[in-house]
């Protein structure tokens, strides 16, 4: 049987990743802003892109056709390497974003803690399956580049989504802003803007390849009174929740 390459591979990936993140000026800048209570979701976005960039870079340096058995990234290799490294990215970005959210909450006069999102395992599985589906790693190695950065950005979106929802349920009227970055295409330009929660375009959190558009949330802008539309949403949601709870109780009784 061939030697299992994963333990050594993971060790060198983690070591290089730790060194690169430790040395990163961009990460230091973002962390300093948080420390000085000046951080916003734009800093979280920079933080996420940098973490994503570093991981993509380290993966591409360590995973090559030469080191892979038969030049293929078998499922059991992709599964272990990507689950471990992408989950780590999720934790680092989510932790930082939650700290920034807590700080933004306090600055807006809200005594609320930032809420952490759930890990989006489906996205990780999607990348693992795609990479493992190809016999020739060279044909899919691009997936360990931009999609890793895209995944890292999506963690920020998940934090925003979770907190906006939390604030909405708490009776605030959150607004979400999407901004274009760099050379934006027409699709991105159309999505840009500031929206009341539940009135945002369905694609507000979607990004095409190499899209660096940012989504932001500052609870300072959510202190207004909910308008009739959001009120309607709220009561609909509450009714759904009551219904859910009732069916759950029913299930429990049957057990
Ligand atoms: Zn874009």
JSON list of C-alpha atoms and ligand atoms in Angstrom, two decimals:
[
{"chain": "A", "resi": 1, "resn": "UNK", "atom": "CA", "xyz": [0.00, 0.00, 0.00]},
{"chain": "A", "resi": 2, "resn": "UNK", "atom": "CA", "xyz": [1.11, 3.51, -0.77]},
{"chain": "A", "resi": 3, "resn": "UNK", "atom": "CA", "xyz": [2.23, 5.68, 2.08]},
{"chain": "A", "resi": 4, "resn": "UNK", "atom": "CA", "xyz": [-0.43, 8.08, 3.39]},
{"chain": "A", "resi": 5, "resn": "UNK", "atom": "CA", "xyz": [0.76, 11.51, 2.29]},
{"chain": "A", "resi": 6, "resn": "UNK", "atom": "CA", "xyz": [-1.84, 13.50, 4.20]},
{"chain": "A", "resi": 7, "resn": "UNK", "atom": "CA", "xyz": [-0.27, 13.85, 7.68]},
{"chain": "A", "resi": 8, "resn": "UNK", "atom": "CA", "xyz": [2.97, 15.30, 6.32]},
{"chain": "A", "resi": 9, "resn": "UNK", "atom": "CA", "xyz": [1.15, 17.40, 3.76]},
{"chain": "A", "resi": 10, "resn": "UNK", "atom": "CA", "xyz": [-1.14, 18.87, 6.40]},
{"chain": "A", "resi": 11, "resn": "UNK", "atom": "CA", "xyz": [1.73, 19.57, 8.70]},
{"chain": "A", "resi": 12, "resn": "UNK", "atom": "CA", "xyz": [3.64, 21.59, 6.15]},
{"chain": "A", "resi": 13, "resn": "UNK", "atom": "CA", "xyz": [0.49, 23.39, 4.99]},
{"chain": "A", "resi": 14, "resn": "UNK", "atom": "CA", "xyz": [-0.39, 24.38, 8.55]},
{"chain": "A", "resi": 15, "resn": "UNK", "atom": "CA", "xyz": [3.14, 25.46, 9.35]},
{"chain": "A", "resi": 16, "resn": "UNK", "atom": "CA", "xyz": [3.40, 27.67, 6.29]},
{"chain": "A", "resi": 17, "resn": "UNK", "atom": "CA", "xyz": [-0.10, 29.02, 6.78]},
{"chain": "A", "resi": 18, "resn": "UNK", "atom": "CA", "xyz": [0.66, 29.98, 10.38]},
{"chain": "A", "resi": 19, "resn": "UNK", "atom": "CA", "xyz": [3.89, 31.69, 9.41]},
{"chain": "A", "resi": 20, "resn": "UNK", "atom": "CA", "xyz": [2.26, 33.62, 6.57]},
{"chain": "A", "resi": 21, "resn": "UNK", "atom": "CA", "xyz": [-0.68, 34.78, 8.68]},
{"chain": "A", "resi": 22, "resn": "UNK", "atom": "CA", "xyz": [1.66, 35.73, 11.51]},
{"chain": "A", "resi": 23, "resn": "UNK", "atom": "CA", "xyz": [3.73, 37.87, 9.13]},
{"chain": "A", "resi": 24, "resn": "UNK", "atom": "CA", "xyz": [0.82, 39.43, 7.27]},
{"chain": "A", "resi": 25, "resn": "UNK", "atom": "CA", "xyz": [0.68, 43.22, 7.43]},
{"chain": "A", "resi": 26, "resn": "UNK", "atom": "CA", "xyz": [-2.90, 43.22, 6.19]},
{"chain": "A", "resi": 27, "resn": "UNK", "atom": "CA", "xyz": [-4.02, 41.00, 9.05]},
{"chain": "A", "resi": 28, "resn": "UNK", "atom": "CA", "xyz": [-2.12, 43.10, 11.56]},
{"chain": "A", "resi": 29, "resn": "UNK", "atom": "CA", "xyz": [-3.77, 46.23, 10.21]},
{"chain": "A", "resi": 30, "resn": "UNK", "atom": "CA", "xyz": [-7.25, 44.75, 10.57]},
{"chain": "A", "resi": 31, "resn": "UNK", "atom": "CA", "xyz": [-6.53, 43.49, 14.09]},
{"chain": "A", "resi": 32, "resn": "UNK", "atom": "CA", "xyz": [-5.17, 46.91, 15.08]},
{"chain": "A", "resi": 33, "resn": "UNK", "atom": "CA", "xyz": [-8.31, 48.57, 13.84]},
{"chain": "A", "resi": 34, "resn": "UNK", "atom": "CA", "xyz": [-10.38, 46.27, 16.00]},
{"chain": "A", "resi": 35, "resn": "UNK", "atom": "CA", "xyz": [-8.14, 47.03, 18.95]},
{"chain": "A", "resi": 36, "resn": "UNK", "atom": "CA", "xyz": [-8.61, 50.78, 18.38]},
{"chain": "A", "resi": 37, "resn": "UNK", "atom": "CA", "xyz": [-12.35, 50.29, 18.01]},
{"chain": "A", "resi": 38, "resn": "UNK", "atom": "CA", "xyz": [-12.25, 51.52, 14.41]},
{"chain": "A", "resi": 39, "resn": "UNK", "atom": "CA", "xyz": [-13.01, 48.32, 12.55]},
{"chain": "A", "resi": 40, "resn": "UNK", "atom": "CA", "xyz": [-15.90, 47.90, 10.14]},
{"chain": "A", "resi": 41, "resn": "UNK", "atom": "CA", "xyz": [-17.01, 45.10, 7.87]},
{"chain": "A", "resi": 42, "resn": "UNK", "atom": "CA", "xyz": [-14.64, 46.47, 5.22]},
{"chain": "A", "resi": 43, "resn": "UNK", "atom": "CA", "xyz": [-11.78, 45.45, 7.53]},
{"chain": "A", "resi": 44, "resn": "UNK", "atom": "CA", "xyz": [-13.42, 42.09, 8.07]},
{"chain": "A", "resi": 45, "resn": "UNK", "atom": "CA", "xyz": [-13.60, 41.73, 4.32]},
{"chain": "A", "resi": 46, "resn": "UNK", "atom": "CA", "xyz": [-9.88, 42.59, 3.92]},
{"chain": "A", "resi": 47, "resn": "UNK", "atom": "CA", "xyz": [-9.10, 40.12, 6.69]},
{"chain": "A", "resi": 48, "resn": "UNK", "atom": "CA", "xyz": [-11.09, 37.37, 4.98]},
{"chain": "A", "resi": 49, "resn": "UNK", "atom": "CA", "xyz": [-9.59, 37.94, 1.54]},
{"chain": "A", "resi": 50, "resn": "UNK", "atom": "CA", "xyz": [-6.09, 37.90, 3.00]},
{"chain": "A", "resi": 51, "resn": "UNK", "atom": "CA", "xyz": [-6.75, 34.67, 4.92]},
{"chain": "A", "resi": 52, "resn": "UNK", "atom": "CA", "xyz": [-8.24, 33.17, 1.77]},
{"chain": "A", "resi": 53, "resn": "UNK", "atom": "CA", "xyz": [-5.32, 34.34, -0.35]},
{"chain": "A", "resi": 54, "resn": "UNK", "atom": "CA", "xyz": [-2.78, 32.87, 2.02]},
{"chain": "A", "resi": 55, "resn": "UNK", "atom": "CA", "xyz": [-4.54, 29.51, 2.17]},
{"chain": "A", "resi": 56, "resn": "UNK", "atom": "CA", "xyz": [-4.97, 29.37, -1.62]},
{"chain": "A", "resi": 57, "resn": "UNK", "atom": "CA", "xyz": [-1.30, 30.19, -2.04]},
{"chain": "A", "resi": 58, "resn": "UNK", "atom": "CA", "xyz": [-0.07, 27.65, 0.50]},
{"chain": "A", "resi": 59, "resn": "UNK", "atom": "CA", "xyz": [-2.31, 24.93, -0.93]},
{"chain": "A", "resi": 60, "resn": "UNK", "atom": "CA", "xyz": [-1.10, 25.51, -4.46]},
{"chain": "A", "resi": 61, "resn": "UNK", "atom": "CA", "xyz": [2.54, 25.41, -3.34]},
{"chain": "A", "resi": 62, "resn": "UNK", "atom": "CA", "xyz": [2.12, 22.16, -1.44]},
{"chain": "A", "resi": 63, "resn": "UNK", "atom": "CA", "xyz": [-0.38, 20.23, -3.51]},
{"chain": "A", "resi": 64, "resn": "UNK", "atom": "CA", "xyz": [0.98, 19.43, -6.94]},
{"chain": "A", "resi": 65, "resn": "UNK", "atom": "CA", "xyz": [0.69, 16.59, -9.43]},
{"chain": "A", "resi": 66, "resn": "UNK", "atom": "CA", "xyz": [4.12, 15.35, -8.29]},
{"chain": "A", "resi": 67, "resn": "UNK", "atom": "CA", "xyz": [3.14, 14.79, -4.66]},
{"chain": "A", "resi": 68, "resn": "UNK", "atom": "CA", "xyz": [-0.31, 13.31, -5.36]},
{"chain": "A", "resi": 69, "resn": "UNK", "atom": "CA", "xyz": [-0.59, 9.54, -5.96]},
{"chain": "A", "resi": 70, "resn": "UNK", "atom": "CA", "xyz": [-1.29, 9.02, -9.70]},
{"chain": "A", "resi": 71, "resn": "UNK", "atom": "CA", "xyz": [-1.39, 12.81, -10.02]},
{"chain": "A", "resi": 72, "resn": "UNK", "atom": "CA", "xyz": [-4.94, 12.74, -8.69]},
{"chain": "A", "resi": 73, "resn": "UNK", "atom": "CA", "xyz": [-6.41, 14.36, -5.60]},
{"chain": "A", "resi": 74, "resn": "UNK", "atom": "CA", "xyz": [-8.33, 11.35, -4.35]},
{"chain": "A", "resi": 75, "resn": "UNK", "atom": "CA", "xyz": [-11.43, 11.98, -2.28]},
{"chain": "A", "resi": 76, "resn": "UNK", "atom": "CA", "xyz": [-9.83, 10.79, 0.97]},
{"chain": "A", "resi": 77, "resn": "UNK", "atom": "CA", "xyz": [-6.96, 13.25, 0.46]},
{"chain": "A", "resi": 78, "resn": "UNK", "atom": "CA", "xyz": [-9.16, 16.19, -0.56]},
{"chain": "A", "resi": 79, "resn": "UNK", "atom": "CA", "xyz": [-11.57, 15.43, 2.26]},
{"chain": "A", "resi": 80, "resn": "UNK", "atom": "CA", "xyz": [-8.98, 15.53, 5.01]},
{"chain": "A", "resi": 81, "resn": "UNK", "atom": "CA", "xyz": [-6.84, 18.37, 3.69]},
{"chain": "A", "resi": 82, "resn": "UNK", "atom": "CA", "xyz": [-9.66, 20.71, 2.72]},
{"chain": "A", "resi": 83, "resn": "UNK", "atom": "CA", "xyz": [-11.96, 20.04, 5.65]},
{"chain": "A", "resi": 84, "resn": "UNK", "atom": "CA", "xyz": [-9.21, 20.78, 8.08]},
{"chain": "A", "resi": 85, "resn": "UNK", "atom": "CA", "xyz": [-7.84, 23.90, 6.37]},
{"chain": "A", "resi": 86, "resn": "UNK", "atom": "CA", "xyz": [-11.14, 25.40, 5.25]},
{"chain": "A", "resi": 87, "resn": "UNK", "atom": "CA", "xyz": [-12.71, 24.89, 8.67]},
{"chain": "A", "resi": 88, "resn": "UNK", "atom": "CA", "xyz": [-9.73, 26.67, 10.14]},
{"chain": "A", "resi": 89, "resn": "UNK", "atom": "CA", "xyz": [-10.33, 29.57, 7.73]},
{"chain": "A", "resi": 90, "resn": "UNK", "atom": "CA", "xyz": [-13.96, 29.65, 8.74]},
{"chain": "A", "resi": 91, "resn": "UNK", "atom": "CA", "xyz": [-13.05, 29.84, 12.46]},
{"chain": "A", "resi": 92, "resn": "UNK", "atom": "CA", "xyz": [-10.43, 32.56, 12.04]},
{"chain": "A", "resi": 93, "resn": "UNK", "atom": "CA", "xyz": [-12.69, 34.75, 9.91]},
{"chain": "A", "resi": 94, "resn": "UNK", "atom": "CA", "xyz": [-15.82, 34.08, 11.92]},
{"chain": "A", "resi": 95, "resn": "UNK", "atom": "CA", "xyz": [-14.08, 34.84, 15.24]},
{"chain": "A", "resi": 96, "resn": "UNK", "atom": "CA", "xyz": [-12.70, 38.11, 13.93]},
{"chain": "A", "resi": 97, "resn": "UNK", "atom": "CA", "xyz": [-16.01, 39.12, 12.35]},
{"chain": "A", "resi": 98, "resn": "UNK", "atom": "CA", "xyz": [-17.94, 38.35, 15.53]},
{"chain": "A", "resi": 99, "resn": "UNK", "atom": "CA", "xyz": [-15.55, 40.52, 17.56]},
{"chain": "A", "resi": 100, "resn": "UNK", "atom": "CA", "xyz": [-16.03, 43.37, 15.09]},
{"chain": "A", "resi": 101, "resn": "UNK", "atom": "CA", "xyz": [-19.80, 42.88, 15.22]},
{"chain": "A", "resi": 102, "resn": "UNK", "atom": "CA", "xyz": [-19.75, 43.02, 19.03]},
{"chain": "A", "resi": 103, "resn": "UNK", "atom": "CA", "xyz": [-17.79, 46.25, 18.85]},
{"chain": "A", "resi": 104, "resn": "UNK", "atom": "CA", "xyz": [-20.17, 47.74, 16.28]},
{"chain": "A", "resi": 105, "resn": "UNK", "atom": "CA", "xyz": [-23.09, 46.74, 18.49]},
{"chain": "A", "resi": 106, "resn": "UNK", "atom": "CA", "xyz": [-21.59, 48.48, 21.50]},
{"chain": "A", "resi": 107, "resn": "UNK", "atom": "CA", "xyz": [-20.84, 51.58, 19.48]},
{"chain": "A", "resi": 108, "resn": "UNK", "atom": "CA", "xyz": [-24.46, 51.65, 18.35]},
{"chain": "A", "resi": 109, "resn": "UNK", "atom": "CA", "xyz": [-25.53, 51.47, 21.98]},
{"chain": "A", "resi": 110, "resn": "UNK", "atom": "CA", "xyz": [-26.68, 47.86, 21.77]},
{"chain": "A", "resi": 111, "resn": "UNK", "atom": "CA", "xyz": [-25.71, 45.55, 24.56]},
{"chain": "A", "resi": 112, "resn": "UNK", "atom": "CA", "xyz": [-25.67, 42.57, 22.24]},
{"chain": "A", "resi": 113, "resn": "UNK", "atom": "CA", "xyz": [-22.89, 40.15, 21.49]},
{"chain": "A", "resi": 114, "resn": "UNK", "atom": "CA", "xyz": [-21.96, 39.38, 17.89]},
{"chain": "A", "resi": 115, "resn": "UNK", "atom": "CA", "xyz": [-23.44, 36.07, 16.77]},
{"chain": "A", "resi": 116, "resn": "UNK", "atom": "CA", "xyz": [-21.39, 33.36, 15.08]},
{"chain": "A", "resi": 117, "resn": "UNK", "atom": "CA", "xyz": [-22.78, 31.70, 11.97]},
{"chain": "A", "resi": 118, "resn": "UNK", "atom": "CA", "xyz": [-22.93, 27.99, 11.35]},
{"chain": "A", "resi": 119, "resn": "UNK", "atom": "CA", "xyz": [-20.21, 26.48, 9.23]},
{"chain": "A", "resi": 120, "resn": "UNK", "atom": "CA", "xyz": [-21.35, 26.11, 5.64]},
{"chain": "A", "resi": 121, "resn": "UNK", "atom": "CA", "xyz": [-20.30, 22.48, 5.22]},
{"chain": "A", "resi": 122, "resn": "UNK", "atom": "CA", "xyz": [-22.08, 22.22, 1.85]},
{"chain": "A", "resi": 123, "resn": "UNK", "atom": "CA", "xyz": [-19.69, 24.73, 0.32]},
{"chain": "A", "resi": 124, "resn": "UNK", "atom": "CA", "xyz": [-16.68, 22.80, 1.61]},
{"chain": "A", "resi": 125, "resn": "UNK", "atom": "CA", "xyz": [-18.14, 19.51, 0.37]},
{"chain": "A", "resi": 126, "resn": "UNK", "atom": "CA", "xyz": [-18.78, 21.08, -3.02]},
{"chain": "A", "resi": 127, "resn": "UNK", "atom": "CA", "xyz": [-15.13, 22.02, -3.39]},
{"chain": "A", "resi": 128, "resn": "UNK", "atom": "CA", "xyz": [-13.92, 18.62, -2.14]},
{"chain": "A", "resi": 129, "resn": "UNK", "atom": "CA", "xyz": [-16.16, 16.71, -4.54]},
{"chain": "A", "resi": 130, "resn": "UNK", "atom": "CA", "xyz": [-15.24, 18.89, -7.49]},
{"chain": "A", "resi": 131, "resn": "UNK", "atom": "CA", "xyz": [-11.50, 18.51, -6.89]},
{"chain": "A", "resi": 132, "resn": "UNK", "atom": "CA", "xyz": [-11.80, 14.75, -6.32]},
{"chain": "A", "resi": 133, "resn": "UNK", "atom": "CA", "xyz": [-13.94, 14.21, -9.41]},
{"chain": "A", "resi": 134, "resn": "UNK", "atom": "CA", "xyz": [-11.10, 14.80, -11.85]},
{"chain": "A", "resi": 135, "resn": "UNK", "atom": "CA", "xyz": [-8.39, 12.26, -12.68]},
{"chain": "A", "resi": 136, "resn": "UNK", "atom": "CA", "xyz": [-5.90, 14.93, -13.62]},
{"chain": "A", "resi": 137, "resn": "UNK", "atom": "CA", "xyz": [-5.28, 17.36, -10.76]},
{"chain": "A", "resi": 138, "resn": "UNK", "atom": "CA", "xyz": [-3.92, 20.00, -13.12]},
{"chain": "A", "resi": 139, "resn": "UNK", "atom": "CA", "xyz": [-7.35, 20.30, -14.69]},
{"chain": "A", "resi": 140, "resn": "UNK", "atom": "CA", "xyz": [-8.95, 21.28, -11.37]},
{"chain": "A", "resi": 141, "resn": "UNK", "atom": "CA", "xyz": [-6.18, 22.99, -9.43]},
{"chain": "A", "resi": 142, "resn": "UNK", "atom": "CA", "xyz": [-7.81, 26.37, -10.15]},
{"chain": "A", "resi": 143, "resn": "UNK", "atom": "CA", "xyz": [-10.49, 25.32, -7.67]},
{"chain": "A", "resi": 144, "resn": "UNK", "atom": "CA", "xyz": [-7.94, 25.65, -4.88]},
{"chain": "A", "resi": 145, "resn": "UNK", "atom": "CA", "xyz": [-7.39, 29.26, -5.89]},
{"chain": "A", "resi": 146, "resn": "UNK", "atom": "CA", "xyz": [-10.25, 31.72, -6.32]},
{"chain": "A", "resi": 147, "resn": "UNK", "atom": "CA", "xyz": [-13.01, 29.46, -4.92]},
{"chain": "A", "resi": 148, "resn": "UNK", "atom": "CA", "xyz": [-11.04, 29.27, -1.65]},
{"chain": "A", "resi": 149, "resn": "UNK", "atom": "CA", "xyz": [-10.96, 33.07, -1.49]},
{"chain": "A", "resi": 150, "resn": "UNK", "atom": "CA", "xyz": [-14.61, 33.22, -2.45]},
{"chain": "A", "resi": 151, "resn": "UNK", "atom": "CA", "xyz": [-15.42, 30.76, 0.35]},
{"chain": "A", "resi": 152, "resn": "UNK", "atom": "CA", "xyz": [-13.50, 32.93, 2.80]},
{"chain": "A", "resi": 153, "resn": "UNK", "atom": "CA", "xyz": [-15.49, 36.00, 1.77]},
{"chain": "A", "resi": 154, "resn": "UNK", "atom": "CA", "xyz": [-18.70, 34.05, 2.16]},
{"chain": "A", "resi": 155, "resn": "UNK", "atom": "CA", "xyz": [-17.91, 33.50, 5.85]},
{"chain": "A", "resi": 156, "resn": "UNK", "atom": "CA", "xyz": [-18.17, 37.28, 6.31]},
{"chain": "A", "resi": 157, "resn": "UNK", "atom": "CA", "xyz": [-21.52, 37.25, 4.53]},
{"chain": "A", "resi": 158, "resn": "UNK", "atom": "CA", "xyz": [-22.71, 34.45, 6.80]},
{"chain": "A", "resi": 159, "resn": "UNK", "atom": "CA", "xyz": [-21.77, 36.49, 9.86]},
{"chain": "A", "resi": 160, "resn": "UNK", "atom": "CA", "xyz": [-23.64, 39.50, 8.49]},
{"chain": "A", "resi": 161, "resn": "UNK", "atom": "CA", "xyz": [-26.68, 37.40, 7.63]},
{"chain": "A", "resi": 162, "resn": "UNK", "atom": "CA", "xyz": [-26.76, 35.87, 11.11]},
{"chain": "A", "resi": 163, "resn": "UNK", "atom": "CA", "xyz": [-26.42, 39.19, 12.91]},
{"chain": "A", "resi": 164, "resn": "UNK", "atom": "CA", "xyz": [-28.81, 41.12, 10.70]},
{"chain": "A", "resi": 165, "resn": "UNK", "atom": "CA", "xyz": [-31.40, 38.44, 11.32]},
{"chain": "A", "resi": 166, "resn": "UNK", "atom": "CA", "xyz": [-30.69, 38.51, 15.04]},
{"chain": "A", "resi": 167, "resn": "UNK", "atom": "CA", "xyz": [-31.11, 42.29, 15.16]},
{"chain": "A", "resi": 168, "resn": "UNK", "atom": "CA", "xyz": [-34.25, 42.16, 13.10]},
{"chain": "A", "resi": 169, "resn": "UNK", "atom": "CA", "xyz": [-35.76, 39.64, 15.49]},
{"chain": "A", "resi": 170, "resn": "UNK", "atom": "CA", "xyz": [-34.75, 41.97, 18.33]},
{"chain": "A", "resi": 171, "resn": "UNK", "atom": "CA", "xyz": [-36.95, 44.65, 16.80]},
{"chain": "A", "resi": 172, "resn": "UNK", "atom": "CA", "xyz": [-34.36, 46.73, 14.95]},
{"chain": "A", "resi": 173, "resn": "UNK", "atom": "CA", "xyz": [-34.62, 47.74, 11.30]},
{"chain": "A", "resi": 174, "resn": "UNK", "atom": "CA", "xyz": [-31.28, 46.66, 9.80]},
{"chain": "A", "resi": 175, "resn": "UNK", "atom": "CA", "xyz": [-29.94, 47.91, 6.49]},
{"chain": "A", "resi": 176, "resn": "UNK", "atom": "CA", "xyz": [-27.43, 45.99, 4.38]},
{"chain": "A", "resi": 177, "resn": "UNK", "atom": "CA", "xyz": [-25.06, 47.68, 1.95]},
{"chain": "A", "resi": 178, "resn": "UNK", "atom": "CA", "xyz": [-23.36, 46.08, -1.03]},
{"chain": "A", "resi": 179, "resn": "UNK", "atom": "CA", "xyz": [-20.58, 48.01, -2.74]},
{"chain": "A", "resi": 180, "resn": "UNK", "atom": "CA", "xyz": [-18.67, 47.34, -5.93]},
{"chain": "A", "resi": 181, "resn": "UNK", "atom": "CA", "xyz": [-14.92, 46.99, -5.80]},
{"chain": "A", "resi": 182, "resn": "UNK", "atom": "CA", "xyz": [-12.46, 47.55, -8.64]},
{"chain": "A", "resi": 183, "resn": "UNK", "atom": "CA", "xyz": [-13.72, 46.97, -12.17]},
{"chain": "A", "resi": 184, "resn": "UNK", "atom": "CA", "xyz": [-17.29, 46.01, -11.56]},
{"chain": "A", "resi": 185, "resn": "UNK", "atom": "CA", "xyz": [-19.45, 44.37, -14.19]},
{"chain": "A", "resi": 186, "resn": "UNK", "atom": "CA", "xyz": [-23.06, 45.39, -14.87]},
{"chain": "A", "resi": 187, "resn": "UNK", "atom": "CA", "xyz": [-24.35, 42.52, -12.73]},
{"chain": "A", "resi": 188, "resn": "UNK", "atom": "CA", "xyz": [-22.39, 43.79, -9.72]},
{"chain": "A", "resi": 189, "resn": "UNK", "atom": "CA", "xyz": [-23.38, 47.40, -10.38]},
{"chain": "A", "resi": 190, "resn": "UNK", "atom": "CA", "xyz": [-27.02, 46.42, -10.35]},
{"chain": "A", "resi": 191, "resn": "UNK", "atom": "CA", "xyz": [-26.63, 44.71, -6.97]},
{"chain": "A", "resi": 192, "resn": "UNK", "atom": "CA", "xyz": [-24.89, 47.66, -5.33]},
{"chain": "A", "resi": 193, "resn": "UNK", "atom": "CA", "xyz": [-26.89, 49.74, -2.90]},
{"chain": "A", "resi": 194, "resn": "UNK", "atom": "CA", "xyz": [-28.33, 49.95, 0.60]},
{"chain": "A", "resi": 195, "resn": "UNK", "atom": "CA", "xyz": [-31.36, 47.87, 1.39]},
{"chain": "A", "resi": 196, "resn": "UNK", "atom": "CA", "xyz": [-33.73, 47.28, 4.26]},
{"chain": "A", "resi": 197, "resn": "UNK", "atom": "CA", "xyz": [-33.54, 43.72, 5.52]},
{"chain": "A", "resi": 198, "resn": "UNK", "atom": "CA", "xyz": [-35.94, 41.52, 3.51]},
{"chain": "A", "resi": 199, "resn": "UNK", "atom": "CA", "xyz": [-36.00, 44.06, 0.69]},
{"chain": "A", "resi": 200, "resn": "UNK", "atom": "CA", "xyz": [-32.48, 43.26, -0.54]},
{"chain": "A", "resi": 201, "resn": "UNK", "atom": "CA", "xyz": [-32.00, 41.56, -3.93]},
{"chain": "A", "resi": 202, "resn": "UNK", "atom": "CA", "xyz": [-31.86, 37.77, -3.75]},
{"chain": "A", "resi": 203, "resn": "UNK", "atom": "CA", "xyz": [-28.30, 37.80, -5.10]},
{"chain": "A", "resi": 204, "resn": "UNK", "atom": "CA", "xyz": [-26.94, 40.28, -2.57]},
{"chain": "A", "resi": 205, "resn": "UNK", "atom": "CA", "xyz": [-24.47, 37.70, -1.16]},
{"chain": "A", "resi": 206, "resn": "UNK", "atom": "CA", "xyz": [-23.51, 36.13, -4.48]},
{"chain": "A", "resi": 207, "resn": "UNK", "atom": "CA", "xyz": [-20.17, 36.65, -6.17]},
{"chain": "A", "resi": 208, "resn": "UNK", "atom": "CA", "xyz": [-18.92, 35.63, -9.57]},
{"chain": "A", "resi": 209, "resn": "UNK", "atom": "CA", "xyz": [-15.34, 34.52, -10.02]},
{"chain": "A", "resi": 210, "resn": "UNK", "atom": "CA", "xyz": [-12.79, 37.07, -8.77]},
{"chain": "A", "resi": 211, "resn": "UNK", "atom": "CA", "xyz": [-15.58, 39.36, -7.58]},
{"chain": "A", "resi": 212, "resn": "UNK", "atom": "CA", "xyz": [-14.44, 41.44, -4.62]},
{"chain": "A", "resi": 213, "resn": "UNK", "atom": "CA", "xyz": [-17.64, 43.32, -3.98]},
{"chain": "A", "resi": 214, "resn": "UNK", "atom": "CA", "xyz": [-18.27, 43.91, -0.30]},
{"chain": "A", "resi": 215, "resn": "UNK", "atom": "CA", "xyz": [-21.35, 43.50, 1.83]},
{"chain": "A", "resi": 216, "resn": "UNK", "atom": "CA", "xyz": [-21.51, 45.59, 4.97]},
{"chain": "A", "resi": 217, "resn": "UNK", "atom": "CA", "xyz": [-23.68, 45.98, 7.99]},
{"chain": "A", "resi": 218, "resn": "UNK", "atom": "CA", "xyz": [-23.48, 48.59, 10.71]},
{"chain": "A", "resi": 219, "resn": "UNK", "atom": "CA", "xyz": [-26.14, 48.41, 13.43]},
{"chain": "A", "resi": 220, "resn": "UNK", "atom": "CA", "xyz": [-25.83, 52.18, 13.83]},
{"chain": "A", "resi": 221, "resn": "UNK", "atom": "CA", "xyz": [-28.06, 52.41, 10.76]},
{"chain": "A", "resi": 222, "resn": "UNK", "atom": "CA", "xyz": [-30.64, 50.01, 12.10]},
{"chain": "A", "resi": 223, "resn": "UNK", "atom": "CA", "xyz": [-32.06, 52.03, 14.96]},
{"chain": "A", "resi": 224, "resn": "UNK", "atom": "CA", "xyz": [-34.91, 53.39, 12.88]},
{"chain": "A", "resi": 225, "resn": "UNK", "atom": "CA", "xyz": [-38.42, 52.16, 13.30]},
{"chain": "A", "resi": 226, "resn": "UNK", "atom": "CA", "xyz": [-39.42, 49.15, 11.24]},
{"chain": "A", "resi": 227, "resn": "UNK", "atom": "CA", "xyz": [-41.67, 50.15, 8.37]},
{"chain": "A", "resi": 228, "resn": "UNK", "atom": "CA", "xyz": [-44.90, 48.38, 7.50]},
{"chain": "A", "resi": 229, "resn": "UNK", "atom": "CA", "xyz": [-43.16, 45.99, 5.13]},
{"chain": "A", "resi": 230, "resn": "UNK", "atom": "CA", "xyz": [-40.68, 44.76, 7.73]},
{"chain": "A", "resi": 231, "resn": "UNK", "atom": "CA", "xyz": [-43.42, 44.57, 10.33]},
{"chain": "A", "resi": 232, "resn": "UNK", "atom": "CA", "xyz": [-45.40, 42.33, 8.04]},
{"chain": "A", "resi": 233, "resn": "UNK", "atom": "CA", "xyz": [-42.34, 40.12, 7.60]},
{"chain": "A", "resi": 234, "resn": "UNK", "atom": "CA", "xyz": [-41.82, 39.92, 11.32]},
{"chain": "A", "resi": 235, "resn": "UNK", "atom": "CA", "xyz": [-45.31, 38.80, 12.11]},
{"chain": "A", "resi": 236, "resn": "UNK", "atom": "CA", "xyz": [-45.21, 36.25, 9.28]},
{"chain": "A", "resi": 237, "resn": "UNK", "atom": "CA", "xyz": [-41.97, 34.87, 10.61]},
{"chain": "A", "resi": 238, "resn": "UNK", "atom": "CA", "xyz": [-43.27, 34.70, 14.14]},
{"chain": "A", "resi": 239, "resn": "UNK", "atom": "CA", "xyz": [-46.35, 32.84, 13.00]},
{"chain": "A", "resi": 240, "resn": "UNK", "atom": "CA", "xyz": [-44.13, 30.35, 11.16]},
{"chain": "A", "resi": 241, "resn": "UNK", "atom": "CA", "xyz": [-42.05, 29.87, 14.28]},
{"chain": "A", "resi": 242, "resn": "UNK", "atom": "CA", "xyz": [-45.12, 29.26, 16.42]},
{"chain": "A", "resi": 243, "resn": "UNK", "atom": "CA", "xyz": [-46.30, 26.71, 13.84]},
{"chain": "A", "resi": 244, "resn": "UNK", "atom": "CA", "xyz": [-42.89, 25.04, 13.87]},
{"chain": "A", "resi": 245, "resn": "UNK", "atom": "CA", "xyz": [-42.89, 24.85, 17.63]},
{"chain": "A", "resi": 246, "resn": "UNK", "atom": "CA", "xyz": [-46.36, 23.31, 17.60]},
{"chain": "A", "resi": 247, "resn": "UNK", "atom": "CA", "xyz": [-45.34, 20.59, 15.14]},
{"chain": "A", "resi": 248, "resn": "UNK", "atom": "CA", "xyz": [-42.21, 19.93, 17.17]},
{"chain": "A", "resi": 249, "resn": "UNK", "atom": "CA", "xyz": [-44.33, 19.48, 20.28]},
{"chain": "A", "resi": 250, "resn": "UNK", "atom": "CA", "xyz": [-46.62, 17.17, 18.38]},
{"chain": "A", "resi": 251, "resn": "UNK", "atom": "CA", "xyz": [-43.65, 15.08, 17.32]},
{"chain": "A", "resi": 252, "resn": "UNK", "atom": "CA", "xyz": [-42.41, 14.92, 20.86]},
{"chain": "A", "resi": 253, "resn": "UNK", "atom": "CA", "xyz": [-45.78, 13.77, 22.11]},
{"chain": "A", "resi": 254, "resn": "UNK", "atom": "CA", "xyz": [-45.86, 10.98, 19.58]},
{"chain": "A", "resi": 255, "resn": "UNK", "atom": "CA", "xyz": [-42.47, 9.66, 20.51]},
{"chain": "B", "resi": 1, "resn": "LIG", "atom": "ZN1", "xyz": [-18.51, 42.11, -7.96]}
]
